[in-house]
Coordinates of C-alpha atoms in Angstrom, one line a residue:
X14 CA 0.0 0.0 0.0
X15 CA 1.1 3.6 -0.7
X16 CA 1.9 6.0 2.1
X17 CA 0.8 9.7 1.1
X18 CA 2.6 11.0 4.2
X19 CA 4.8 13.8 2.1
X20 CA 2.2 15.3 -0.3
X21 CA 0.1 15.5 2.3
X22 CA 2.1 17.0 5.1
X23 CA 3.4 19.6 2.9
X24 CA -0.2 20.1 1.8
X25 CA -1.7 20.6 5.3
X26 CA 1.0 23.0 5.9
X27 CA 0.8 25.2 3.0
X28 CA -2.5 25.2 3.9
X29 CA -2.4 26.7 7.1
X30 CA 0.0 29.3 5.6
X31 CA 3.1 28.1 7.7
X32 CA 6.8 27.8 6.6
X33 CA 8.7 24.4 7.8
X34 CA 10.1 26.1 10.7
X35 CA 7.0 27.5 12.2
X36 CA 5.8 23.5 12.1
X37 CA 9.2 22.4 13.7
X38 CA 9.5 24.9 15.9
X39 CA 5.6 23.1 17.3
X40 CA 6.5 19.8 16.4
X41 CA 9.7 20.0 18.8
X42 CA 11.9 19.4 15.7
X43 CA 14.2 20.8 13.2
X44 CA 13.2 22.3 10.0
X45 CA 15.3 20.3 8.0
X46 CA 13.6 17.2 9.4
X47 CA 10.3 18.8 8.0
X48 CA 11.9 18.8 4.7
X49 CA 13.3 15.6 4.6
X50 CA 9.2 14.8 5.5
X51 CA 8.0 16.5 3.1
X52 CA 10.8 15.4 0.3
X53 CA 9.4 11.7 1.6
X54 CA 12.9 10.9 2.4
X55 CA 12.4 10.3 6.2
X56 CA 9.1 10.0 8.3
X57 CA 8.2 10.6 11.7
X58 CA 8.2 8.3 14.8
X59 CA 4.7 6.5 15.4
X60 CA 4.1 8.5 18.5
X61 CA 3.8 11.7 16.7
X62 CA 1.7 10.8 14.3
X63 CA -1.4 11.7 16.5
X64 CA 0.0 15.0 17.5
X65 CA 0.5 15.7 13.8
X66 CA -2.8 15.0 12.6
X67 CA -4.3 16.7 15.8
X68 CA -2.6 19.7 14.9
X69 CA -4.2 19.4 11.3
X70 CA -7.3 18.3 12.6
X71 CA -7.7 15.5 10.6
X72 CA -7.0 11.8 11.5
X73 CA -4.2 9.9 11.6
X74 CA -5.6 8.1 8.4
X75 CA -6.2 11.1 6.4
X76 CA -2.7 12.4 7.7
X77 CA -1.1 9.2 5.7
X78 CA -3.0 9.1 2.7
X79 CA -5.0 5.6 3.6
X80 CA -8.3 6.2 2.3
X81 CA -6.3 7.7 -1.1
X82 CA -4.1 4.4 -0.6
X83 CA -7.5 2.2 -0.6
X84 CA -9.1 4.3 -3.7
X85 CA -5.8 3.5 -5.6
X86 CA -6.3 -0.3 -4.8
X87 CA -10.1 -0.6 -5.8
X88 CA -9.2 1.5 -8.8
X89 CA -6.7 -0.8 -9.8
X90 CA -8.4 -3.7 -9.3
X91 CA -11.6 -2.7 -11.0
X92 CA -9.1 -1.3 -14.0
X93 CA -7.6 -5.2 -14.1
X94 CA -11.0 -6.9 -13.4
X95 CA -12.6 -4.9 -16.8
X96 CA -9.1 -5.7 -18.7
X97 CA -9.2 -9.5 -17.9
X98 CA -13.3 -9.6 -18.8
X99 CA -13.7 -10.8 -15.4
X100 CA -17.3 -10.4 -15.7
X101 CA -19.3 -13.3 -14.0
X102 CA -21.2 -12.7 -11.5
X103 CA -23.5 -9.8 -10.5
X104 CA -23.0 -7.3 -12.4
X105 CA -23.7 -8.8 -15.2
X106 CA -21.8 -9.6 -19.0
X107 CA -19.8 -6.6 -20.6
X108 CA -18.6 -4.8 -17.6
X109 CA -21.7 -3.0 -16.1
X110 CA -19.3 -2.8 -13.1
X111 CA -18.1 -0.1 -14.6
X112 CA -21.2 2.7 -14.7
X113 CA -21.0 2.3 -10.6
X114 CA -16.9 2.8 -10.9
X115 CA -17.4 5.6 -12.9
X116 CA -19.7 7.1 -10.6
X117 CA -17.4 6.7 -7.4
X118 CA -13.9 7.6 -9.6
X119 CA -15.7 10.2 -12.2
X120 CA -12.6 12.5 -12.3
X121 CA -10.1 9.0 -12.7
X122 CA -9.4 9.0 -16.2
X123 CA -8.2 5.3 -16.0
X124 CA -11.6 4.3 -14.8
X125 CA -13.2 7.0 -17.2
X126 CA -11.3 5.6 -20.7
X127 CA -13.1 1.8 -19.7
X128 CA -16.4 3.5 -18.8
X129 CA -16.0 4.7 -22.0
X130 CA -15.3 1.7 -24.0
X131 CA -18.1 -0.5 -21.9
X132 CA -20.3 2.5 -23.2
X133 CA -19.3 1.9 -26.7
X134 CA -18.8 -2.0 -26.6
X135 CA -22.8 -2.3 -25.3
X136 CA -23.9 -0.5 -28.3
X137 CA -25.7 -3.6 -30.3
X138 CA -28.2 -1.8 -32.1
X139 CA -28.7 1.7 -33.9
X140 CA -30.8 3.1 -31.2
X141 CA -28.0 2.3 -28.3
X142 CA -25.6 3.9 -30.4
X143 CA -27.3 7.1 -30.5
X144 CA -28.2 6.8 -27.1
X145 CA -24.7 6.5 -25.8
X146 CA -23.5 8.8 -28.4
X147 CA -23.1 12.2 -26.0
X148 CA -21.7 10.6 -23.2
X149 CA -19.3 8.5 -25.1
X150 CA -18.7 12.2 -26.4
X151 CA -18.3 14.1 -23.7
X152 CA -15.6 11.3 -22.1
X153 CA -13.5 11.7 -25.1
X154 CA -13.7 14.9 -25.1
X155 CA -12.4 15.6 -21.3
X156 CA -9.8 13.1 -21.3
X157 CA -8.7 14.7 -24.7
X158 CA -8.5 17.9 -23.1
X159 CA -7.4 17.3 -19.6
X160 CA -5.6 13.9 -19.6
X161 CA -1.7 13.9 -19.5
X162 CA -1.4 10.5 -20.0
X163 CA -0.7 9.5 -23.9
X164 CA -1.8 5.5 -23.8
X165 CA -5.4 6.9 -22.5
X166 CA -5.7 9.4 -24.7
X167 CA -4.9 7.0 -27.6
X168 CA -6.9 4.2 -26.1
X169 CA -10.0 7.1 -26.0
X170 CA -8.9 7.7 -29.6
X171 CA -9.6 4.4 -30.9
X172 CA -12.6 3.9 -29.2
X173 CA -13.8 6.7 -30.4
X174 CA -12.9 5.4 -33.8
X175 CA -14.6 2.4 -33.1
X176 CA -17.9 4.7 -32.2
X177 CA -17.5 6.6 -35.4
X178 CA -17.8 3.6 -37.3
X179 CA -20.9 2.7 -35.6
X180 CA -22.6 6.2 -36.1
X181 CA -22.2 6.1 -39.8
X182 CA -24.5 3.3 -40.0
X183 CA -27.1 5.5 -38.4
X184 CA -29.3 7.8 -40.8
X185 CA -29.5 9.9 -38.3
X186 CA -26.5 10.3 -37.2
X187 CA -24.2 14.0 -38.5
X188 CA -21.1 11.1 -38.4
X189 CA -20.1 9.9 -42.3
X190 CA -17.2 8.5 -43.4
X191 CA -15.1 11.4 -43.7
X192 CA -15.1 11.9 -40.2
X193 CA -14.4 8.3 -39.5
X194 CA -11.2 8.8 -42.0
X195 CA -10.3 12.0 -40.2
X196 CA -9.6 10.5 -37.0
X197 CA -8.0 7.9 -38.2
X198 CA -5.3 10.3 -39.9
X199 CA -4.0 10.7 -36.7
X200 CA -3.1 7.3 -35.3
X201 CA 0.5 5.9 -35.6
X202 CA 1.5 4.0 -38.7
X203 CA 2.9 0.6 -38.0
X204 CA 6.5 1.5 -38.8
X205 CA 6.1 4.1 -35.7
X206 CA 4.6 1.9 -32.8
X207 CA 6.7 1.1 -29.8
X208 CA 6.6 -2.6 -31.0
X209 CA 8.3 -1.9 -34.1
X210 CA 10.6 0.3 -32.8
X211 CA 11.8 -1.7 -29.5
X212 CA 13.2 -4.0 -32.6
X213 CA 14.7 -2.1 -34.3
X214 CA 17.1 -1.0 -31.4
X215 CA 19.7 -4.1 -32.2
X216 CA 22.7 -1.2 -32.0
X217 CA 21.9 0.6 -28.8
X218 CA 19.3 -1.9 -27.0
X219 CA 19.1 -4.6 -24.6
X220 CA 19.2 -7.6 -26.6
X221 CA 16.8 -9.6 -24.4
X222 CA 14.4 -6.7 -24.0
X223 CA 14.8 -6.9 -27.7
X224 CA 14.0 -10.6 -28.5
X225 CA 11.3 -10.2 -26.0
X226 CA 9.9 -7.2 -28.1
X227 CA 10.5 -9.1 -31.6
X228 CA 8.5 -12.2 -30.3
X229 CA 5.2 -9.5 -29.1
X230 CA 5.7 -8.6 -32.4
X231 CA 5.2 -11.8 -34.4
X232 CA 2.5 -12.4 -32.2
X233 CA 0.2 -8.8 -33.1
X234 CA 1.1 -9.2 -37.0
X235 CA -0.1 -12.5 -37.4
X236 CA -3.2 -11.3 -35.1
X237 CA -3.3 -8.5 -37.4
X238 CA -2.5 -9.7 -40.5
X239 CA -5.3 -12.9 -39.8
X240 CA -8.2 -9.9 -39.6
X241 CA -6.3 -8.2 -42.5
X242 CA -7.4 -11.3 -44.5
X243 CA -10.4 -12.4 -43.4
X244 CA -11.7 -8.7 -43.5
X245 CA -10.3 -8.6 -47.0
X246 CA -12.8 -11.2 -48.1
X247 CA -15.4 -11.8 -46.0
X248 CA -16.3 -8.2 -45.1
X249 CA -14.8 -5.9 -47.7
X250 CA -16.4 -7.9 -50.5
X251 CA -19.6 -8.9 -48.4
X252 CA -19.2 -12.2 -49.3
X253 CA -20.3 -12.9 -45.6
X254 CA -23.9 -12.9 -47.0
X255 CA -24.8 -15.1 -49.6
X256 CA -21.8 -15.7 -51.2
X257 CA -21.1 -16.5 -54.6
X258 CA -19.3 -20.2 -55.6
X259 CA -16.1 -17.5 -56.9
X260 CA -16.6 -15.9 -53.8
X261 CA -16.3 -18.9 -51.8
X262 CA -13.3 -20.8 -53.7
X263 CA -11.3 -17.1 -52.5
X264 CA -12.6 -17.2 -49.2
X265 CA -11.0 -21.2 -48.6
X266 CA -8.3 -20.0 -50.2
X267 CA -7.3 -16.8 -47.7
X268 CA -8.6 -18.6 -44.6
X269 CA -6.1 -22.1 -45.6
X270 CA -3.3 -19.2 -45.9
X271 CA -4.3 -18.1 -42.6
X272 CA -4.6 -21.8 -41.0
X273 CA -0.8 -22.4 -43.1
X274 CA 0.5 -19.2 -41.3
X275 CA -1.2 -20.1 -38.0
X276 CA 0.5 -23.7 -38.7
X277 CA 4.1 -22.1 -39.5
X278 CA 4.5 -19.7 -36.6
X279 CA 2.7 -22.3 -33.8
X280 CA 3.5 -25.7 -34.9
X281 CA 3.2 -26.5 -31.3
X282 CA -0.4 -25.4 -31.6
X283 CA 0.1 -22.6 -28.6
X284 CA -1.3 -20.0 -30.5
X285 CA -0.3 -16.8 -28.6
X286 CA -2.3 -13.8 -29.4
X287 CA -3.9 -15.8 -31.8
X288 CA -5.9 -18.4 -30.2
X289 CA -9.4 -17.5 -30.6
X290 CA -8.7 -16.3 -34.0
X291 CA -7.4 -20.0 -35.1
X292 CA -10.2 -21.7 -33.5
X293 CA -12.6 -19.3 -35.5
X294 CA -10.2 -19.9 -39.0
X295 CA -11.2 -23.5 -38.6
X296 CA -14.9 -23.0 -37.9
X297 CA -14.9 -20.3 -40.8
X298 CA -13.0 -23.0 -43.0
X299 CA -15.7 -26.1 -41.9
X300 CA -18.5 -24.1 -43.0
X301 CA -17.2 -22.5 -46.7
X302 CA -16.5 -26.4 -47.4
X303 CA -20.1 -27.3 -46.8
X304 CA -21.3 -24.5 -49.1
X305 CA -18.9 -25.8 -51.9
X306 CA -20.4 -29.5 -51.5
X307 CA -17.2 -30.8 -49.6
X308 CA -18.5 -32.0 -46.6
X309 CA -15.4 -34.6 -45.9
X310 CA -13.1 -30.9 -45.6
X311 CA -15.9 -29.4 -43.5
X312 CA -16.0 -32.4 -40.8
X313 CA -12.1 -32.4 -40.8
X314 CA -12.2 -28.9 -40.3
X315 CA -15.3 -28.3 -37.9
X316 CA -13.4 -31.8 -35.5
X317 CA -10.1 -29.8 -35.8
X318 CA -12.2 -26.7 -34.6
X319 CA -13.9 -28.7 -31.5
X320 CA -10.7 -30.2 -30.7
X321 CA -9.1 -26.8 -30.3
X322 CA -12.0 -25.4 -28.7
X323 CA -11.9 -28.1 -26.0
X324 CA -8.0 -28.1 -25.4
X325 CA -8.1 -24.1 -25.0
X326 CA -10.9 -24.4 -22.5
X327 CA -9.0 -26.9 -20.5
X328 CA -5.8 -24.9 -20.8
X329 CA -3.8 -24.3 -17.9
X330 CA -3.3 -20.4 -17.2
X331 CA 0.5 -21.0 -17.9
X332 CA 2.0 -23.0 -20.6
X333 CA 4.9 -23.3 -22.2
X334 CA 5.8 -22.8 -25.7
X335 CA 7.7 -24.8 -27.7
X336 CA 8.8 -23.6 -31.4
X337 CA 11.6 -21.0 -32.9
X338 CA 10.4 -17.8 -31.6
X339 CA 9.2 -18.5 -28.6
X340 CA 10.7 -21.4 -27.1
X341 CA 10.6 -21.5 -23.5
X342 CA 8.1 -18.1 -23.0
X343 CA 5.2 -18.6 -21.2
X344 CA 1.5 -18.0 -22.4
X345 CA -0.6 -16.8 -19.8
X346 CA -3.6 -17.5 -20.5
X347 CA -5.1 -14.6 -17.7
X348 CA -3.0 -12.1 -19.2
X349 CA -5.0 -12.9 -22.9
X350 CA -6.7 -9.9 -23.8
X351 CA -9.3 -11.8 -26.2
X352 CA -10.5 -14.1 -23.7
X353 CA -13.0 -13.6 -21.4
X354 CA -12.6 -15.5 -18.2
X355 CA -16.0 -16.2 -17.2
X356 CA -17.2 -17.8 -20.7
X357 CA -16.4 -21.3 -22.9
X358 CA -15.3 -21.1 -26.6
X359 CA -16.3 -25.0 -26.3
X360 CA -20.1 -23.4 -26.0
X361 CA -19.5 -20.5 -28.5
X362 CA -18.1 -23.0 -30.8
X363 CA -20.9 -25.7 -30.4
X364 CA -23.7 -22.5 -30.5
X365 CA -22.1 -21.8 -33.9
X366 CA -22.2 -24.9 -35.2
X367 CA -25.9 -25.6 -34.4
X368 CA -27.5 -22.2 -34.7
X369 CA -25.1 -19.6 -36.9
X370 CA -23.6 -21.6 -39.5
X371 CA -25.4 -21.8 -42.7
X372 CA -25.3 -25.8 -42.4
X373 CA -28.2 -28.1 -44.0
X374 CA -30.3 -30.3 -41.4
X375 CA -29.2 -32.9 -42.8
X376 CA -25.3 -32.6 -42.3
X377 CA -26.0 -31.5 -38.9
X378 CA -28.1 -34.9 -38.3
X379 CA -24.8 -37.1 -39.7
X380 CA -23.4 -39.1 -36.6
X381 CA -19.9 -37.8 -37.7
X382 CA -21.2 -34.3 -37.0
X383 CA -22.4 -35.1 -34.0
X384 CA -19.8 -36.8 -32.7
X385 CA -18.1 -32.8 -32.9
X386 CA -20.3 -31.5 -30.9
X387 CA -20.1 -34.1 -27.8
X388 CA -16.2 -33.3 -28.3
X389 CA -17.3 -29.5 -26.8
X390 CA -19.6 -31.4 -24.3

């Protein structure tokens, strides 16, 4: 726990319009000791605590800081809990936790930047989205202009992005592309993000700093460059929808590139930042198979997806990796970012399967099929 001893000594005494001597010269001690205090490199004996804060009139607890020192704690915790998707339990999916964190820590711009996102993450339809629209606003808008910190401020920025993107599909809504396009005219290129960079410091850098830095690397591209392809031809094209024969030879195509690349980088099938996204590749890959009439492909594919879904479920929260880039790291699965800890891919996998894939009744009656699903089970 944090002692706020010094900011607040100094506080209470400017307060009161007294220099360090006039509070030595009642405290019994010497003014430098007040500035050692005060420069939090020394701190008074226990017993003088009480005369301290009975001079200040205020307690012994405000005197230290502890109530600030407990606000600190609950604001980390609530910051980790929202970043972890620790959502079970009361308060509900998608981190209502935080409306009531907001509330208590409104001027706490960590707390304020998740508010923010929860605000824009809950936004399923076109009416929430204008609903939300002037609080998400006016969050972006204060951090923007009174935040010092940069990672908020460009964490605000891309959610704001992300609620840009929503608001163009509103008719209502004064957002259009442009604006969308604007923003996102100001956000780093690749070749300027702290991940490039740390690896390209080989002359002047710490080399296992470094190699660490290189292997977080790998990991976001391929992330990136798996939702570079999929977007490419599922959603750029619409081919999501009703998708054309031509449409759907391309679409096996790019995602067997992704599964290769997924194969290449994690033969040891640890996926990294990638583990959802693989698991999805396969279920993607199982039902473009079916369309095309090869339903041998789309069982291979749709066990391989089960398999994974099961063994990632089951997944300790620490395992070792084993292949050339990261050989010997750890993967912690609590420390994911895509994973929410209070839900199963085995039951988003197996709700796919039998309710969102465009599948016929009859594959999904074939014992081999069925077999999948008591794999997620």
């Amino acid at each position: 726990m944090n002692i706020y001893f010094s900011e607040n000594v100094k506080r209470f005494r400017k307060k009161r319009d007294l220099t360090q001597e006039a509070l030595a010269d009642f405290l019994g001690v010497s003014f430098q000791t007040i500035s050692k205090w005060e420069r939090g490199e020394s701190y008074p004996d226990i017993e003088l605590l009480p005369t301290i804060a009975d001079f200040f009139s205020v307690s012994t607890d405000t005197l230290l800081g502890v109530d600030k020192a407990k606000n600190e704690e609950e604001i980390l915790a609530l910051c980790e809990k929202f970043d972890k998707k620790q959502y079970a339990g009361s308060e509900g999916p998608f981190g209502y936790f935080m409306k009531d964190a907001y509330r208590k820590y409104p001027a706490d711009f960590r707390i304020a930047v998740r508010y923010m996102q929860h605000l824009q993450e809950i936004c399923d339809t076109r009416v929430k989205v204008m609903e939300n629209d002037d609080e998400i606003t006016s969050i972006y808008n204060r951090i923007q202009n009174y935040c010092t910190d940069d990672t908020i401020r460009i964490h605000a920025k891309y959610i704001m992005l992300r609620h840009y993107n929503c608001l163009t599909q509103v008719e209502e809504s004064p957002i259009g592309y442009e604006d969308v396009y604007r923003l996102l005219s100001t956000f780093l290129s690749i070749r300027e993000t702290k991940d490039y960079l740390l690896c390209c410091m080989h002359e002047f850098g710490d080399m296992d700093n470094i190699r660490a830095g290189c292997r977080n690397l790998i990991d976001k591209l391929i992330s990136c460059l798996d939702d570079a392809i999929k977007h490419y031809v599922l959603f750029a094209t619409k081919a999501r929808i009703n998708p054309t024969k031509e449409q759907l030879l391309e679409i096996v195509e790019a995602l067997e590139k992704i599964k290769a690349i997924h194969n290449l980088f994690y033969p040891d099938e640890v996926y990294g930042d990638c583990w959802r996204k693989a698991i999805y590749t396969y279920g993607d890959l199982g039902e473009a198979y079916h369309l095309l009439g090869d339903n041998e492909k789309s069982l291979q594919n749709f066990r391989k997806c089960a398999e994974l879904a099961k063994r990632f479920d089951t997944l300790p929260d620490e395992t070792e990796r084993h292949n050339l880039f990261f050989e010997g790291t750890i993967y912690k699965k609590s420390d994911d970012p895509s994973v929410y800890s209070d839900s199963s891919l085995c039951d988003l996998m197996r709700r796919y399967m039998l309710e969102v894939f465009s599948l016929s009744d009859e594959f999904r009656a074939t014992s081999e099929f069925k077999e999948i699903i008591d794999i997620m089970k």
